[in-house]
Amino acid sequence: MDKMKAAVFTEPGNIELMEIEKPQVGDRQVLIKIKYCGICGTDMHIYNGVYSKDKLPLVAGHEFSGVIEEVGKEVKAFEIGQRVTGDINLTCGMCFYCRKNQPFMCQEMQQLGIHMDGAFAQYIVLPEDKVFQIPNKMSFEEAALLEPISCVVRSAKSYDIKIGESATIIGDGATALLHVQMAKISGASPIIVIGLDENRMKKAKELGADYVLKSSASNIEQVKELTDGRGADVVIESVGLKVTYEQAFNLVRPGGKIVAFGLSDDSCKIEVKPLDFILKELTMIGSVAGAKNDLADAISLVQHNRFSLDDYKNNIVPLADISSAFERLKTDRSILKILIKIDD
Ligand SMILES: [Zn+2]
Ligand SMILES: [Zn+2]
């Protein structure tokens, strides 16, 4: 049996580089040699033991790019040597939800690197229908960012902001700043970001925010002032805490929309008055990730330079140093994203 190098998350706070079995390609699968795999908030949650704890030991990693090294007997659309990324949401494709384009509701769904071994490894296999070729001019570094971008793409499709409507994004994390860029692409005006870290706020402005506000009790008044006294048309919560979710309800205008995006832990509960909800005709939209067509749309947007990604691809760390990369991300807010370089 062939072996490969992989970063195995053995228990919370511990990653071990191991030689494990190289996956074998099935008839309708392709074997992908991984080039880069980004570290995402979800990986941090797995590392910290607050997410997917029951799946350990696990090879995490789901934001990848690579090259096809082998194709199964019945694969029709791909050949060896093609540069690719993939939809990490492995669904049945047949059930009620899959057919309604609600893949995250599929009872069979498993996410690569979250529920099953992922791409902090030299190789993965993926069913042919989940593989996406990347344009020749797109770098492998950029392609490793397509998965998180697909998440904000799907989110934008569901909150469906109208041109000229205001968006307030709560959060200054890497994905929150992708939300900023996505809102700008969608025609939002103005775009307001509420965050904590000075440098991240500066970044937010560079990436399209019109106003940045330091998180505080006066945010409600500030957002009102910036939106002619109304509140935001759309509020995107991209933090995941009780206090920020409750804040979202105070920032949204009557008749507006709240997007639940930030992953909270299982015990998090918020207090909302149903009467406020009713009288203000509020809408709350859940948004978990991106899938198939969202990934295709993300490829188009990145291919045509709609996203500024320089700050997302300037921290590259070899697989051998993955543990220290996770430790650094815990405390160092100056880094937006670390890409793990897997090749050799
Ligand atoms: Zn991710
Ligand atoms: Zn299904």
Short mmCIF file of C-alpha atoms and ligand atoms in Angstrom, two decimals:
data_model
loop_
_atom_site.label_atom_id
_atom_site.label_comp_id
_atom_site.label_asym_id
_atom_site.label_seq_id
_atom_site.Cartn_x
_atom_site.Cartn_y
_atom_site.Cartn_z
CA MET A 1 0.00 0.00 0.00
CA ASP A 2 1.32 3.42 -0.97
CA LYS A 3 1.83 5.94 1.76
CA MET A 4 1.57 9.73 1.91
CA LYS A 5 2.38 12.53 4.32
CA ALA A 6 -0.57 14.00 6.18
CA ALA A 7 -1.25 16.29 9.13
CA VAL A 8 -3.40 14.30 11.52
CA PHE A 9 -5.38 16.17 14.16
CA THR A 10 -5.12 13.56 16.90
CA GLU A 11 -6.72 15.42 19.81
CA PRO A 12 -7.58 19.05 20.59
CA GLY A 13 -4.43 21.17 20.36
CA ASN A 14 -2.32 18.46 18.75
CA ILE A 15 -1.36 17.88 15.12
CA GLU A 16 1.03 15.11 14.10
CA LEU A 17 2.72 14.68 10.76
CA MET A 18 2.30 11.06 9.83
CA GLU A 19 2.70 8.66 6.98
CA ILE A 20 -0.79 7.35 6.29
CA GLU A 21 -2.35 5.29 3.55
CA LYS A 22 -2.64 7.12 0.25
CA PRO A 23 -6.31 7.08 -0.82
CA GLN A 24 -7.21 4.84 -3.73
CA VAL A 25 -9.17 6.20 -6.61
CA GLY A 26 -12.64 4.73 -7.23
CA ASP A 27 -14.17 4.26 -10.67
CA ARG A 28 -15.81 7.68 -10.72
CA GLN A 29 -13.23 9.49 -8.64
CA VAL A 30 -10.07 11.43 -9.30
CA LEU A 31 -6.90 11.45 -7.24
CA ILE A 32 -5.68 14.99 -6.61
CA LYS A 33 -2.13 15.86 -5.61
CA ILE A 34 -2.58 18.83 -3.29
CA LYS A 35 -0.60 22.03 -3.86
CA TYR A 36 -2.00 24.41 -1.24
CA CYS A 37 -4.56 24.16 1.52
CA GLY A 38 -5.71 27.21 3.48
CA ILE A 39 -6.33 27.29 7.21
CA CYS A 40 -9.84 28.48 7.95
CA GLY A 41 -11.78 29.37 11.09
CA THR A 42 -13.41 25.96 10.97
CA ASP A 43 -9.96 24.31 11.08
CA MET A 44 -9.15 26.45 14.13
CA HIS A 45 -12.38 25.25 15.74
CA ILE A 46 -11.38 21.64 15.01
CA TYR A 47 -7.88 22.30 16.36
CA ASN A 48 -9.33 23.85 19.52
CA GLY A 49 -11.69 20.93 20.02
CA VAL A 50 -14.92 22.90 19.65
CA TYR A 51 -15.99 21.44 16.30
CA SER A 52 -15.97 17.90 14.86
CA LYS A 53 -14.37 16.62 18.07
CA ASP A 54 -16.03 13.24 17.61
CA LYS A 55 -14.26 12.82 14.24
CA LEU A 56 -10.72 12.87 15.64
CA PRO A 57 -8.22 11.62 14.63
CA LEU A 58 -8.84 13.53 11.42
CA VAL A 59 -6.86 15.01 8.55
CA ALA A 60 -8.45 18.48 8.42
CA GLY A 61 -8.21 20.96 5.53
CA HIS A 62 -10.85 21.85 2.95
CA GLU A 63 -9.59 24.95 1.11
CA PHE A 64 -7.38 23.33 -1.47
CA SER A 65 -5.95 23.42 -4.96
CA GLY A 66 -4.03 20.72 -6.77
CA VAL A 67 -3.37 18.66 -9.87
CA ILE A 68 -5.12 15.50 -11.03
CA GLU A 69 -2.71 12.61 -10.78
CA GLU A 70 -4.97 9.69 -11.53
CA VAL A 71 -8.52 9.20 -12.82
CA GLY A 72 -10.92 6.33 -12.19
CA LYS A 73 -11.99 3.95 -14.96
CA GLU A 74 -15.34 5.66 -15.55
CA VAL A 75 -14.25 9.28 -15.24
CA LYS A 76 -15.30 11.19 -18.34
CA ALA A 77 -14.72 14.89 -17.78
CA PHE A 78 -11.19 15.00 -16.41
CA GLU A 79 -7.71 13.89 -17.28
CA ILE A 80 -4.36 13.59 -15.60
CA GLY A 81 -2.47 16.86 -15.22
CA GLN A 82 -5.47 19.19 -14.98
CA ARG A 83 -5.32 21.93 -12.36
CA VAL A 84 -8.33 21.74 -10.06
CA THR A 85 -10.15 22.56 -6.87
CA GLY A 86 -13.32 20.95 -5.57
CA ASP A 87 -16.69 21.18 -3.88
CA ILE A 88 -16.01 19.67 -0.46
CA ASN A 89 -19.64 18.85 0.26
CA LEU A 90 -20.06 15.20 -0.55
CA THR A 91 -23.76 14.68 -0.96
CA CYS A 92 -25.93 11.86 -2.27
CA GLY A 93 -27.17 13.95 -5.23
CA MET A 94 -30.48 12.10 -5.26
CA CYS A 95 -32.49 13.11 -2.23
CA PHE A 96 -35.18 15.76 -1.92
CA TYR A 97 -32.68 18.37 -0.67
CA CYS A 98 -29.99 17.64 -3.23
CA ARG A 99 -32.55 18.05 -5.99
CA LYS A 100 -33.74 21.32 -4.48
CA ASN A 101 -30.18 22.71 -4.40
CA GLN A 102 -30.12 22.57 -0.61
CA PRO A 103 -27.09 20.27 -0.39
CA PHE A 104 -26.36 21.14 3.23
CA MET A 105 -29.62 19.53 4.28
CA CYS A 106 -28.70 16.22 2.62
CA GLN A 107 -28.73 13.52 5.27
CA GLU A 108 -25.76 11.83 3.62
CA MET A 109 -23.62 14.95 3.40
CA GLN A 110 -20.05 14.69 4.59
CA GLN A 111 -17.63 17.59 4.29
CA LEU A 112 -14.08 16.87 3.28
CA GLY A 113 -11.65 17.81 6.03
CA ILE A 114 -14.47 18.29 8.54
CA HIS A 115 -16.31 14.97 8.73
CA MET A 116 -13.78 12.91 6.79
CA ASP A 117 -10.08 13.17 5.96
CA GLY A 118 -9.18 16.30 4.02
CA ALA A 119 -6.44 18.19 2.28
CA PHE A 120 -3.69 18.86 4.82
CA ALA A 121 -2.20 15.83 3.07
CA GLN A 122 -0.38 15.04 -0.15
CA TYR A 123 -3.45 13.49 -1.78
CA ILE A 124 -7.22 13.36 -1.67
CA VAL A 125 -9.78 11.58 -3.80
CA LEU A 126 -12.95 13.32 -4.91
CA PRO A 127 -15.95 12.17 -6.95
CA GLU A 128 -15.71 13.47 -10.50
CA ASP A 129 -18.84 15.60 -10.18
CA LYS A 130 -17.30 17.56 -7.30
CA VAL A 131 -14.13 18.50 -9.18
CA PHE A 132 -13.72 21.92 -10.80
CA GLN A 133 -11.01 22.83 -13.26
CA ILE A 134 -9.34 26.18 -12.57
CA PRO A 135 -8.39 28.67 -15.29
CA ASN A 136 -4.81 28.52 -16.57
CA LYS A 137 -4.02 32.01 -15.37
CA MET A 138 -5.30 31.43 -11.85
CA SER A 139 -2.51 30.58 -9.42
CA PHE A 140 -2.74 27.58 -7.10
CA GLU A 141 -2.59 30.03 -4.19
CA GLU A 142 -5.67 31.89 -5.46
CA ALA A 143 -7.45 28.64 -6.23
CA ALA A 144 -7.02 27.55 -2.61
CA LEU A 145 -9.14 30.59 -1.67
CA LEU A 146 -12.10 29.64 -3.86
CA GLU A 147 -13.86 27.59 -1.19
CA PRO A 148 -14.19 30.43 1.36
CA ILE A 149 -15.17 32.75 -1.48
CA SER A 150 -17.88 30.29 -2.54
CA CYS A 151 -19.30 30.64 0.99
CA VAL A 152 -19.78 34.41 0.70
CA VAL A 153 -21.07 33.99 -2.86
CA ARG A 154 -23.84 31.65 -1.68
CA SER A 155 -24.56 33.96 1.21
CA ALA A 156 -24.95 36.97 -1.11
CA LYS A 157 -27.32 35.01 -3.31
CA SER A 158 -29.53 34.31 -0.33
CA TYR A 159 -29.55 37.79 1.25
CA ASP A 160 -30.05 39.25 -2.21
CA ILE A 161 -29.15 42.86 -1.45
CA LYS A 162 -30.49 45.40 -3.93
CA ILE A 163 -28.20 47.96 -5.57
CA GLY A 164 -27.81 50.96 -3.30
CA GLU A 165 -28.95 49.18 -0.14
CA SER A 166 -26.76 49.30 2.94
CA ALA A 167 -24.87 46.34 4.37
CA THR A 168 -23.43 46.18 7.86
CA ILE A 169 -20.94 43.40 8.47
CA ILE A 170 -20.23 42.46 12.07
CA GLY A 171 -16.74 40.97 12.32
CA ASP A 172 -13.22 41.60 11.07
CA GLY A 173 -12.08 38.03 10.40
CA ALA A 174 -10.80 36.75 7.07
CA THR A 175 -14.27 35.67 5.95
CA ALA A 176 -15.92 38.85 7.22
CA LEU A 177 -13.57 40.76 4.92
CA LEU A 178 -14.62 38.52 2.04
CA HIS A 179 -18.21 39.47 2.91
CA VAL A 180 -17.14 43.12 2.58
CA GLN A 181 -15.80 42.49 -0.90
CA MET A 182 -18.85 40.44 -1.88
CA ALA A 183 -21.21 43.18 -0.67
CA LYS A 184 -19.30 45.69 -2.77
CA ILE A 185 -19.54 43.45 -5.83
CA SER A 186 -23.29 43.14 -5.16
CA GLY A 187 -23.78 46.91 -5.26
CA ALA A 188 -24.27 47.56 -1.53
CA SER A 189 -24.02 51.18 -0.42
CA PRO A 190 -22.88 52.11 2.12
CA ILE A 191 -20.87 49.20 3.53
CA ILE A 192 -20.25 49.44 7.26
CA VAL A 193 -17.93 47.12 9.20
CA ILE A 194 -18.00 46.66 12.95
CA GLY A 195 -14.83 45.11 14.36
CA LEU A 196 -12.22 45.17 17.07
CA ASP A 197 -8.76 45.08 15.56
CA GLU A 198 -7.33 48.35 14.22
CA ASN A 199 -5.33 46.75 11.43
CA ARG A 200 -8.22 44.58 10.31
CA MET A 201 -10.43 47.66 10.19
CA LYS A 202 -7.88 49.41 8.01
CA LYS A 203 -7.87 46.35 5.76
CA ALA A 204 -11.67 46.41 5.67
CA LYS A 205 -11.54 49.96 4.35
CA GLU A 206 -8.98 49.04 1.72
CA LEU A 207 -11.20 46.15 0.64
CA GLY A 208 -14.35 48.20 0.17
CA ALA A 209 -15.87 49.26 3.49
CA ASP A 210 -17.09 52.86 3.49
CA TYR A 211 -17.14 53.11 7.27
CA VAL A 212 -15.46 51.09 9.99
CA LEU A 213 -16.71 51.21 13.55
CA LYS A 214 -15.03 49.93 16.66
CA SER A 215 -17.40 47.48 18.34
CA SER A 216 -19.22 49.27 21.16
CA ALA A 217 -22.61 50.12 22.63
CA SER A 218 -22.82 53.20 20.43
CA ASN A 219 -22.81 51.15 17.20
CA ILE A 220 -26.61 51.29 17.02
CA GLU A 221 -26.63 55.09 16.93
CA GLN A 222 -23.64 55.18 14.57
CA VAL A 223 -25.21 52.81 12.06
CA LYS A 224 -28.47 54.75 12.21
CA GLU A 225 -26.63 57.97 11.54
CA LEU A 226 -24.91 56.44 8.52
CA THR A 227 -28.20 55.12 7.13
CA ASP A 228 -30.40 58.22 7.40
CA GLY A 229 -31.77 57.17 10.76
CA ARG A 230 -33.10 53.79 9.63
CA GLY A 231 -30.55 51.07 10.37
CA ALA A 232 -28.93 48.69 7.89
CA ASP A 233 -30.90 47.05 5.09
CA VAL A 234 -28.84 43.90 5.55
CA VAL A 235 -26.77 42.91 8.59
CA ILE A 236 -24.30 40.04 8.20
CA GLU A 237 -23.20 38.45 11.47
CA SER A 238 -19.75 36.96 10.88
CA VAL A 239 -18.52 36.48 14.44
CA GLY A 240 -20.67 33.83 16.11
CA LEU A 241 -21.30 35.21 19.61
CA LYS A 242 -24.50 35.87 21.57
CA VAL A 243 -23.66 39.54 21.95
CA THR A 244 -23.03 40.09 18.22
CA TYR A 245 -26.10 38.13 17.17
CA GLU A 246 -28.22 40.22 19.51
CA GLN A 247 -26.51 43.33 18.24
CA ALA A 248 -27.55 42.38 14.69
CA PHE A 249 -31.22 42.73 15.70
CA ASN A 250 -30.55 46.27 16.90
CA LEU A 251 -28.67 47.32 13.78
CA VAL A 252 -31.11 46.14 11.14
CA ARG A 253 -33.80 48.51 9.88
CA PRO A 254 -37.48 47.59 10.15
CA GLY A 255 -38.21 45.31 7.20
CA GLY A 256 -34.53 44.42 6.83
CA LYS A 257 -32.58 41.17 6.77
CA ILE A 258 -30.16 39.53 9.17
CA VAL A 259 -27.73 36.93 7.86
CA ALA A 260 -26.63 34.29 10.38
CA PHE A 261 -23.17 33.32 9.19
CA GLY A 262 -20.76 33.31 12.16
CA LEU A 263 -20.46 29.82 13.64
CA SER A 264 -21.53 29.88 17.27
CA ASP A 265 -20.95 27.07 19.69
CA ASP A 266 -23.79 24.69 20.40
CA SER A 267 -24.73 26.27 23.74
CA CYS A 268 -25.17 29.79 22.32
CA LYS A 269 -28.71 31.14 22.63
CA ILE A 270 -29.99 34.59 21.85
CA GLU A 271 -32.93 36.55 23.21
CA VAL A 272 -35.26 37.98 20.63
CA LYS A 273 -38.72 39.40 21.17
CA PRO A 274 -41.10 37.73 18.70
CA LEU A 275 -43.19 40.89 18.74
CA ASP A 276 -40.25 42.94 17.43
CA PHE A 277 -39.77 40.35 14.74
CA ILE A 278 -43.43 40.52 13.74
CA LEU A 279 -43.95 44.25 13.92
CA LYS A 280 -40.72 44.96 12.06
CA GLU A 281 -41.28 42.20 9.50
CA LEU A 282 -37.68 41.09 9.91
CA THR A 283 -36.08 38.29 7.94
CA MET A 284 -33.29 36.11 9.31
CA ILE A 285 -31.35 34.00 6.85
CA GLY A 286 -29.06 31.11 7.73
CA SER A 287 -25.98 30.70 5.56
CA VAL A 288 -23.58 27.85 6.18
CA ALA A 289 -21.15 27.47 3.28
CA GLY A 290 -20.85 27.36 -0.51
CA ALA A 291 -21.48 24.43 -2.83
CA LYS A 292 -21.26 23.46 -6.46
CA ASN A 293 -22.64 26.38 -8.50
CA ASP A 294 -21.35 28.82 -5.89
CA LEU A 295 -17.87 27.46 -6.48
CA ALA A 296 -18.31 27.87 -10.23
CA ASP A 297 -19.38 31.48 -9.67
CA ALA A 298 -16.46 32.06 -7.29
CA ILE A 299 -14.10 30.85 -10.02
CA SER A 300 -15.58 33.38 -12.46
CA LEU A 301 -15.31 36.25 -9.97
CA VAL A 302 -11.71 35.45 -9.02
CA GLN A 303 -10.73 34.84 -12.64
CA HIS A 304 -11.91 38.35 -13.47
CA ASN A 305 -10.26 39.97 -10.48
CA ARG A 306 -13.37 40.93 -8.56
CA PHE A 307 -11.69 40.04 -5.25
CA SER A 308 -8.49 41.50 -3.78
CA LEU A 309 -6.66 38.48 -2.47
CA ASP A 310 -3.09 39.69 -1.92
CA ASP A 311 -3.43 39.67 1.85
CA TYR A 312 -4.91 36.19 1.74
CA LYS A 313 -1.99 34.56 -0.05
CA ASN A 314 1.12 36.20 1.39
CA ASN A 315 1.59 33.82 4.31
CA ILE A 316 2.76 30.47 3.04
CA VAL A 317 3.96 27.79 5.42
CA PRO A 318 5.23 24.30 4.55
CA LEU A 319 3.27 21.29 5.79
CA ALA A 320 6.10 20.45 8.20
CA ASP A 321 5.34 23.66 10.15
CA ILE A 322 1.56 23.32 10.28
CA SER A 323 1.43 23.12 14.10
CA SER A 324 3.22 26.42 14.56
CA ALA A 325 0.96 27.97 11.90
CA PHE A 326 -2.10 27.05 13.97
CA GLU A 327 -0.48 28.40 17.13
CA ARG A 328 0.39 31.66 15.39
CA LEU A 329 -3.14 32.13 14.09
CA LYS A 330 -4.48 31.80 17.63
CA THR A 331 -2.92 35.09 18.69
CA ASP A 332 -1.55 36.95 15.67
CA ARG A 333 -4.37 39.04 14.22
CA SER A 334 -2.03 40.62 11.66
CA ILE A 335 -2.34 37.47 9.56
CA LEU A 336 -5.51 37.16 7.51
CA LYS A 337 -4.88 33.69 6.15
CA ILE A 338 -2.14 31.06 6.13
CA LEU A 339 -1.82 28.77 3.15
CA ILE A 340 -0.13 25.44 3.82
CA LYS A 341 2.13 24.43 0.98
CA ILE A 342 1.76 20.70 0.55
CA ASP A 343 3.77 19.89 -2.56
CA ASP A 344 7.08 18.18 -1.64
ZN ZN B 1 -13.24 27.12 5.29
ZN ZN B 2 -28.82 14.15 -0.79
#
